[in-house]
Short mmCIF file of C-alpha atoms in Angstrom, two decimals:
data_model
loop_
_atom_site.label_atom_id
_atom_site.label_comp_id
_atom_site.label_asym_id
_atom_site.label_seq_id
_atom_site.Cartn_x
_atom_site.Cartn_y
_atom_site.Cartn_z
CA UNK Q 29 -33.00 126.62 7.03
CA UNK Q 30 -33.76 126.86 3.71
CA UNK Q 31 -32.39 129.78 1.01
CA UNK Q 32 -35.86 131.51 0.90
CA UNK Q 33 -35.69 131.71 4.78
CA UNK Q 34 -31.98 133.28 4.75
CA UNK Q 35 -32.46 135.38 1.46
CA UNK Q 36 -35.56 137.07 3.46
CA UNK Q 37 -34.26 136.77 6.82
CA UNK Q 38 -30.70 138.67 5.08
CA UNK Q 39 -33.27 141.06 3.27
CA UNK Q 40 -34.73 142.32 6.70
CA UNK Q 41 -31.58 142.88 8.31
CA UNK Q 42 -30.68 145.13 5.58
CA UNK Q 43 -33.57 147.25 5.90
CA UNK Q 44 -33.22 147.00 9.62
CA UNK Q 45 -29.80 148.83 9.27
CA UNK Q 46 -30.94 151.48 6.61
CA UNK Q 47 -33.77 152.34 8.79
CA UNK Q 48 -31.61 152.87 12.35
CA UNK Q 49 -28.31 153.81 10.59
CA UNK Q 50 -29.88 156.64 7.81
CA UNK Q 51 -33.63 156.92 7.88
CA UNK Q 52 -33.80 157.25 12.09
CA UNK Q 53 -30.70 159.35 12.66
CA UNK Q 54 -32.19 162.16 9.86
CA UNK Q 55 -35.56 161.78 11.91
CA UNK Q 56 -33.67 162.58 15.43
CA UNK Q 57 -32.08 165.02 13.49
CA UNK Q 58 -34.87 166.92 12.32
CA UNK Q 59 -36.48 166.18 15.68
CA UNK Q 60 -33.88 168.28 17.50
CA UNK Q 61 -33.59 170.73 15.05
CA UNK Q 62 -37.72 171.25 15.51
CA UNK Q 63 -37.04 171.54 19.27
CA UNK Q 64 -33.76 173.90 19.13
CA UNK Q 65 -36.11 175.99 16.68
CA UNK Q 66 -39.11 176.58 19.06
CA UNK Q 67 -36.78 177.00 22.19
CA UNK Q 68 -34.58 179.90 19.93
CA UNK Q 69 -38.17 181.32 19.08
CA UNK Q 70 -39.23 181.87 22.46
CA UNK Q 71 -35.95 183.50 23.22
CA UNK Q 72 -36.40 185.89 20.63
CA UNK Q 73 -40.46 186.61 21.89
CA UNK Q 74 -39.26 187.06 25.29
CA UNK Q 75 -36.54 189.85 23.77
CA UNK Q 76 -39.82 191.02 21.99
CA UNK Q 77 -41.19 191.18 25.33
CA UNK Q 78 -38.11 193.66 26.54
CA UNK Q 79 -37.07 190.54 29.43
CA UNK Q 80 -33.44 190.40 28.00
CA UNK Q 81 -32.11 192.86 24.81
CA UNK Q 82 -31.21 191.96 21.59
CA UNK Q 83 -27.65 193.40 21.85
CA UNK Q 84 -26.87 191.72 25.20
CA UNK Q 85 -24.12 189.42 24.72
CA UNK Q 86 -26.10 186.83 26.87
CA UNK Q 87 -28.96 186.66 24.58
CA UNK Q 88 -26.29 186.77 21.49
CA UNK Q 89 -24.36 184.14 22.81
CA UNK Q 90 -27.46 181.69 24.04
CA UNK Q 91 -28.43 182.18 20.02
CA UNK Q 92 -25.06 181.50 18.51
CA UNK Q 93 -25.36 178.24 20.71
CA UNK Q 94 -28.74 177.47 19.46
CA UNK Q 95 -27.51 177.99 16.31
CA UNK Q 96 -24.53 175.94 16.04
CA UNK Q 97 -26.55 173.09 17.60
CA UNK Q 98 -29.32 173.38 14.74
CA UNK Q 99 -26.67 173.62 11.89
CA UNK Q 100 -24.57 170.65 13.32
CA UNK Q 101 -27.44 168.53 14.42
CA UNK Q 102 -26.91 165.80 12.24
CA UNK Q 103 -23.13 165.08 13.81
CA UNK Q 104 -24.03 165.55 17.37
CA UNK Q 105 -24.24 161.88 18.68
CA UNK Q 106 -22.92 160.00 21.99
CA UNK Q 107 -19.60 158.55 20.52
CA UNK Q 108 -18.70 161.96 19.55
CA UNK Q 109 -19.17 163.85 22.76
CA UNK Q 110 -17.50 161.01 24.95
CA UNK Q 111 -14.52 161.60 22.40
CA UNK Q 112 -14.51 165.10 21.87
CA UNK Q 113 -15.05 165.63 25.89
CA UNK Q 114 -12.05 162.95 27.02
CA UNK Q 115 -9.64 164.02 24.31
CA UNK Q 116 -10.02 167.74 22.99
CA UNK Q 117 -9.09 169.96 26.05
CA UNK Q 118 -8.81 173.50 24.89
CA UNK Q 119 -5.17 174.10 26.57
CA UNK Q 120 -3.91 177.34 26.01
CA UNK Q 121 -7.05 178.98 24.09
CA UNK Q 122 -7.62 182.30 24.99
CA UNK Q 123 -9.79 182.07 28.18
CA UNK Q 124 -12.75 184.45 26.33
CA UNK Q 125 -12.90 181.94 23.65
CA UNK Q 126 -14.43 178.93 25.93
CA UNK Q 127 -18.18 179.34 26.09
CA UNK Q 128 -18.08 179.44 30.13
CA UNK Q 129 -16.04 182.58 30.30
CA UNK Q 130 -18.43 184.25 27.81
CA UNK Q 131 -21.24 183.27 29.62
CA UNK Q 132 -20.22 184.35 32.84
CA UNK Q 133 -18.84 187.25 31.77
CA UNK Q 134 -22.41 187.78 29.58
CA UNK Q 135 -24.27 187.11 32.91
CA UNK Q 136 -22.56 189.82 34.82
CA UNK Q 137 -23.96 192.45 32.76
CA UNK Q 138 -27.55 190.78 33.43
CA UNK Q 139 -30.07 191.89 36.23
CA UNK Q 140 -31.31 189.00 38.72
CA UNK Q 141 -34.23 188.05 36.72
CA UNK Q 142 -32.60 188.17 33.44
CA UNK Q 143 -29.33 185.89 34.97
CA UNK Q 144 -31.88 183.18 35.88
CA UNK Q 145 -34.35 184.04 32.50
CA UNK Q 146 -30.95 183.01 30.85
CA UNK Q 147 -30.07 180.08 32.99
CA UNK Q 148 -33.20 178.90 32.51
CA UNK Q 149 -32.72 178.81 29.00
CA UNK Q 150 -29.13 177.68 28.91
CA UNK Q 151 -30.68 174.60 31.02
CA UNK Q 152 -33.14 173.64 28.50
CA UNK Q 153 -30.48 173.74 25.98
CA UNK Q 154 -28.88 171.58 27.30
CA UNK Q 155 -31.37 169.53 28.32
CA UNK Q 156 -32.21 168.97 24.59
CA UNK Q 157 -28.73 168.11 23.89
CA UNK Q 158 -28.61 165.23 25.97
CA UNK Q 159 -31.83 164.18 25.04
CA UNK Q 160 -30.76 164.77 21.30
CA UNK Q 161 -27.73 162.34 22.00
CA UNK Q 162 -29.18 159.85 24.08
CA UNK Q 163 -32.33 159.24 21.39
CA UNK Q 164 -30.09 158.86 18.47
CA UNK Q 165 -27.88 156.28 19.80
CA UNK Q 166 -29.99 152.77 18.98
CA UNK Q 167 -28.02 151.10 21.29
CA UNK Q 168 -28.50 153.73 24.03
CA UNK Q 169 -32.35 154.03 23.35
CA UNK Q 170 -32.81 150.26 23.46
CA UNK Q 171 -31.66 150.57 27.17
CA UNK Q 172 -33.42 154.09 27.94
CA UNK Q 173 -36.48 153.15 26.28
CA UNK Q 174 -37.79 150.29 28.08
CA UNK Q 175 -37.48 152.53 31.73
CA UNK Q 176 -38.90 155.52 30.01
CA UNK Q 177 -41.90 154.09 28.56
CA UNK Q 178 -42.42 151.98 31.96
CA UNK Q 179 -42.06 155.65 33.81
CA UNK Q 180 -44.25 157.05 32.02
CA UNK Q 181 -46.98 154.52 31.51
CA UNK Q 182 -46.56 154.65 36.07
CA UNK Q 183 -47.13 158.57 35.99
CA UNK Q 184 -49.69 158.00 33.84
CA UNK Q 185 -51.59 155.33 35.52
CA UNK Q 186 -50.54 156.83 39.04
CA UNK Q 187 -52.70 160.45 37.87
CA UNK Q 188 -55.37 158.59 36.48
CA UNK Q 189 -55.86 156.99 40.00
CA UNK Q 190 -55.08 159.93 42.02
CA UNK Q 191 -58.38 161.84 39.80
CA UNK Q 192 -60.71 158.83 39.82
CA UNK Q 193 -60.43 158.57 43.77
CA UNK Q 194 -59.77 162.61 44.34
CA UNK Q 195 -62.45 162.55 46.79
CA UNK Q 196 -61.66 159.24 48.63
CA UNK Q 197 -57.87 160.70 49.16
CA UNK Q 198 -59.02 163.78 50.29
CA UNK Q 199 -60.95 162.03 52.78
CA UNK Q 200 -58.21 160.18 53.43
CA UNK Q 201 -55.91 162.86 53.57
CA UNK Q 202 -58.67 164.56 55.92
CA UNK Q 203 -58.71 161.73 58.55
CA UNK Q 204 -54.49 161.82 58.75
CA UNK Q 205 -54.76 165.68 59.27
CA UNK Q 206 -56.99 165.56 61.96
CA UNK Q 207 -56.04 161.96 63.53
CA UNK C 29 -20.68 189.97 17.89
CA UNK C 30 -17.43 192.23 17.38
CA UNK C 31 -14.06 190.53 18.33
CA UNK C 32 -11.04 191.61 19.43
CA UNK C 33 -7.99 191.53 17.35
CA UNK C 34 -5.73 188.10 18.08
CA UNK C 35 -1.87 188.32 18.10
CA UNK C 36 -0.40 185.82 15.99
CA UNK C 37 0.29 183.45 18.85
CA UNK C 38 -3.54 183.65 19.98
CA UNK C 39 -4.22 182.79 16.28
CA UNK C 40 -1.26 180.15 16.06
CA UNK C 41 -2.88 178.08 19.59
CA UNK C 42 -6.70 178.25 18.39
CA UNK C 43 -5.64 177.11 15.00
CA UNK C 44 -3.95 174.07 16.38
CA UNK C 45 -7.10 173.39 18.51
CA UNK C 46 -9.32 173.70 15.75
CA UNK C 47 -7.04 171.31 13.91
CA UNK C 48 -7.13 168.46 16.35
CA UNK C 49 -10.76 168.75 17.02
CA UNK C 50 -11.37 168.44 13.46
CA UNK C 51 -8.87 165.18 13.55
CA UNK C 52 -10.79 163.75 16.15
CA UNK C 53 -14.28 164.68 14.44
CA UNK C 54 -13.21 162.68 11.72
CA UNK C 55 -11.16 159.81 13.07
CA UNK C 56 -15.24 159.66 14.70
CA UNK C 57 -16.91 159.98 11.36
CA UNK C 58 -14.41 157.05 9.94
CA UNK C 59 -15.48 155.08 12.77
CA UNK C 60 -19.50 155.61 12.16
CA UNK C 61 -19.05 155.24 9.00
CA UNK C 62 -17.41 151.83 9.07
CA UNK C 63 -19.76 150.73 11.55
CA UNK C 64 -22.49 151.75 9.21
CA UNK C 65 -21.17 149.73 6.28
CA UNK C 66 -20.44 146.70 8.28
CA UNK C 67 -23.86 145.98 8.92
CA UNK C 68 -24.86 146.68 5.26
CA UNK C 69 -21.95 144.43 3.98
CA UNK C 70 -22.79 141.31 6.45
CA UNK C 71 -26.26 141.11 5.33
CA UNK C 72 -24.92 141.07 1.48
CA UNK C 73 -22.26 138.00 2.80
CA UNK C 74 -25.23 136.69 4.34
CA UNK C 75 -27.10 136.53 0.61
CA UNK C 76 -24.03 135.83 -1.44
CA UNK C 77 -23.37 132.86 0.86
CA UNK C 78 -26.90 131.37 0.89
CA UNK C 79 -26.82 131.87 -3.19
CA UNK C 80 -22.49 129.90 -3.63
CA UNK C 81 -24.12 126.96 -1.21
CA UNK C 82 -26.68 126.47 -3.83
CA UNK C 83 -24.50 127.79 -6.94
CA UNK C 84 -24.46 124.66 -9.40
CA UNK C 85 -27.13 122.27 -7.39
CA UNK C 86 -30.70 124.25 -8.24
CA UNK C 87 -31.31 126.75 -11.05
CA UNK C 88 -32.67 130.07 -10.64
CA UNK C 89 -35.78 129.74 -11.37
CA UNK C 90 -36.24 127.03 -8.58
CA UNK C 91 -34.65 129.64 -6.05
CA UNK C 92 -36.76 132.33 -6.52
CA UNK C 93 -40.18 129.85 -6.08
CA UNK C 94 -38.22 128.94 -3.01
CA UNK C 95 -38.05 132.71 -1.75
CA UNK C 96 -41.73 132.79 -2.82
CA UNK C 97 -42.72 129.33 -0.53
CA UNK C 98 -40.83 130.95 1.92
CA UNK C 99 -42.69 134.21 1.84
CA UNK C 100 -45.49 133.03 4.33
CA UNK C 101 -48.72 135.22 4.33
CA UNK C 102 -47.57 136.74 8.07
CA UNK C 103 -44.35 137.84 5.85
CA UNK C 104 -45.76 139.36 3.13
CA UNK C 105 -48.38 141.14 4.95
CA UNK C 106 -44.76 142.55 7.58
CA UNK C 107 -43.26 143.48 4.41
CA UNK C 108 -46.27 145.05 2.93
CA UNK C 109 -46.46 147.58 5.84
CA UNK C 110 -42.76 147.59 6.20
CA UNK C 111 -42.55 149.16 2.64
CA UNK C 112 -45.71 151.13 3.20
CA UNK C 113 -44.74 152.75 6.37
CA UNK C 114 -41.61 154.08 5.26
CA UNK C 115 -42.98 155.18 2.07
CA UNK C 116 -45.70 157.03 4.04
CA UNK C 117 -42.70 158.62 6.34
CA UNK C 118 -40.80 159.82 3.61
CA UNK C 119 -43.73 161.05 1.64
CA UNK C 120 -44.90 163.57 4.83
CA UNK C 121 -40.98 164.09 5.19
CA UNK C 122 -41.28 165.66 1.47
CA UNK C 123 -45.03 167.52 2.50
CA UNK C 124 -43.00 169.12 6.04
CA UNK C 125 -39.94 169.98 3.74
CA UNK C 126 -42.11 171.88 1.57
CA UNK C 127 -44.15 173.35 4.47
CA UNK C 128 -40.88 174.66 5.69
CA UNK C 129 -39.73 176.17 2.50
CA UNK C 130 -42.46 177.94 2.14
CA UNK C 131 -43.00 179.64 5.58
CA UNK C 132 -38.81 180.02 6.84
CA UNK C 133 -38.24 182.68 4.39
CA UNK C 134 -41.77 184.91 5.83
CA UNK C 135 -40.81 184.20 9.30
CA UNK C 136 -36.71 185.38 8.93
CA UNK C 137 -38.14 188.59 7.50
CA UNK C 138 -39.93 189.34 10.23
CA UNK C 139 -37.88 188.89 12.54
CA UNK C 140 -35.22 190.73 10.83
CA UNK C 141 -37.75 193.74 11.12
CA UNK C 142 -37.78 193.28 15.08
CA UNK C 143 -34.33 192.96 15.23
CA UNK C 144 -31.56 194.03 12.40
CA UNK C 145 -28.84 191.98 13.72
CA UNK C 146 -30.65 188.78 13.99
CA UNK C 147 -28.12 185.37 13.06
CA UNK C 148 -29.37 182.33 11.06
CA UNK C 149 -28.66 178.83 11.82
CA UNK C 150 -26.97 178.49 8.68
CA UNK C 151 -29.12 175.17 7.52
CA UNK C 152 -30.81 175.42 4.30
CA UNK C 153 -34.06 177.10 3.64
CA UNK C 154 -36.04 173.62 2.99
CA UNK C 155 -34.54 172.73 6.72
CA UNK C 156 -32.40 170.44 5.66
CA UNK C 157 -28.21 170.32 6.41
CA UNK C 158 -26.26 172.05 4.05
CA UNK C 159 -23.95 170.30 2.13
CA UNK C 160 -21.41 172.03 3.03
CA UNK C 161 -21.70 170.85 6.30
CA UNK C 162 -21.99 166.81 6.23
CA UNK C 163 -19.19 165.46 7.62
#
């Protein structure tokens, strides 16, 4: 190999590294933070709409969370939660200072539909958490990526069938119903 | 949301918690970081020893029209849209940053209006994480 080979070869594994280390961790960043955004927004429009209060400590607390998740966004990665969830245990803190006692203490206050309006919510949080983590790591992704994008190219293709021969399957369908 | 007041031993145990999660948040950061700069130092080794192999045997002039040979048209054309891509990503990161700077501060107001007590994230008004906050 000659130096013009390595001195480019070197040269792209440099950029490489900026652009998963720095440039694609601020993306995933931003990403989530976009996300967190429009889930706290439709929070607040369904308070608008009167389905949960401002002032009820559920819908405080759900926000706080949101919050904290957009404002610490860029440190929220996989290392850090396997770390932080094996080695920090919160022994001896005041029971009403660990989010689960809040929340279920904020749900009892709720009605039915409001407990699973928030639950709902507290899901999709979460949800978006995991997904935040899992999509920055570039060693995670490069495992999760190849099943995801096969899954979805499958649904895809699967729904495209399913309209093309709608009418063939319901015949189908019509023939097993009445065999 | 309104508190209730700790006693000192309350304060004493979540201080002590907040201290070791703030160890461990770091001793993470240290780690990240390291692994961050490893990757950027190897590929300098990588360059430095390519150029000490030659160092003394071919001037520079004949190394750089070797980088050039080297630099095949399928190369050139990578590093062409390499270059142009991420300038193109950072230049509609700059248009989004200024999008959000100018429409955050309409859309806190009024909200505030539906409801006084409403929190912030805390991130700054172009988006972007306060400096406060990188770890």
């Amino acid at each position: 190999m000659n130096f013009g080979n390595v001195f480019i070869s070197s040269l792209s594994l440099l950029f490489l590294c900026i652009l998963v280390f720095w440039l694609y961790r601020s993306f995933r960043a931003d990403c989530f933070r976009d996300s967190m955004f429009e889930l706290r927004d439709e929070l607040f429009d369904d308070a608008v709409q009167e389905r949960i209060g401002f002032d009820s400590a559920a819908y405080n607390l759900l926000r706080s969370t949101m919050n904290g998740s957009i404002r610490f966004a860029h440190c929220l990665s996989l290392t850090r939660f396997i770390v932080l969830s094996k080695t920090s245990r919160p022994v001896g803190l005041p029971t009403d200072e660990l989010f689960s006692e809040r929340f279920r203490k904020a749900m009892d206050e709720l009605d039915e539909d409001q407990k699973q309006l928030v639950w709902d919510y507290l899901c999709r949080m979460n949800f978006l958490l995991i997904e935040h983590m899992t999509l920055s790591s570039p060693l995670l992704l490069a495992l999760v990526l190849p099943f995801a994008i096969s899954r979805a190219i499958k649904k895809r293709f699967l729904k495209s069938l399913m309209v093309k021969y709608e009418t063939n399957l319901n015949r189908l369908d019509t023939a097993l119903l009445t065999s | 949301m309104l508190r209730k007041t700790r006693s000192k031993r309350e304060l004493e145990i979540e201080n002590a918690y907040l201290k070791t999660q703030r160890l461990r948040n770091n001793t993470v950061t240290i780690g990240q970081t390291l692994i961050k700069w490893a990757g950027v130092v190897c590929c300098f080794k990588f360059i430095s020893d390519a150029i000490s192999a030659l160092a003394g045997k071919d001037t520079s002039a004949n190394l750089v029209l070797d980088i050039l040979a080297s630099a095949s048209f399928s190369v050139s054309v990578s590093i062409v849209f390499g270059v142009g891509g991420v300038a193109y990503g950072l230049s509609q990161r700059s248009l989004r940053i200024r999008n959000i700077l100018r429409l955050s501060g309409r859309v806190a107001e009024l909200e505030a209006q539906i409801d006084p007590g409403r929190s912030s994230s805390g991130i700054a008004s172009d988006g972007r994480t306060n400096e406060g906050d990188q770890i």
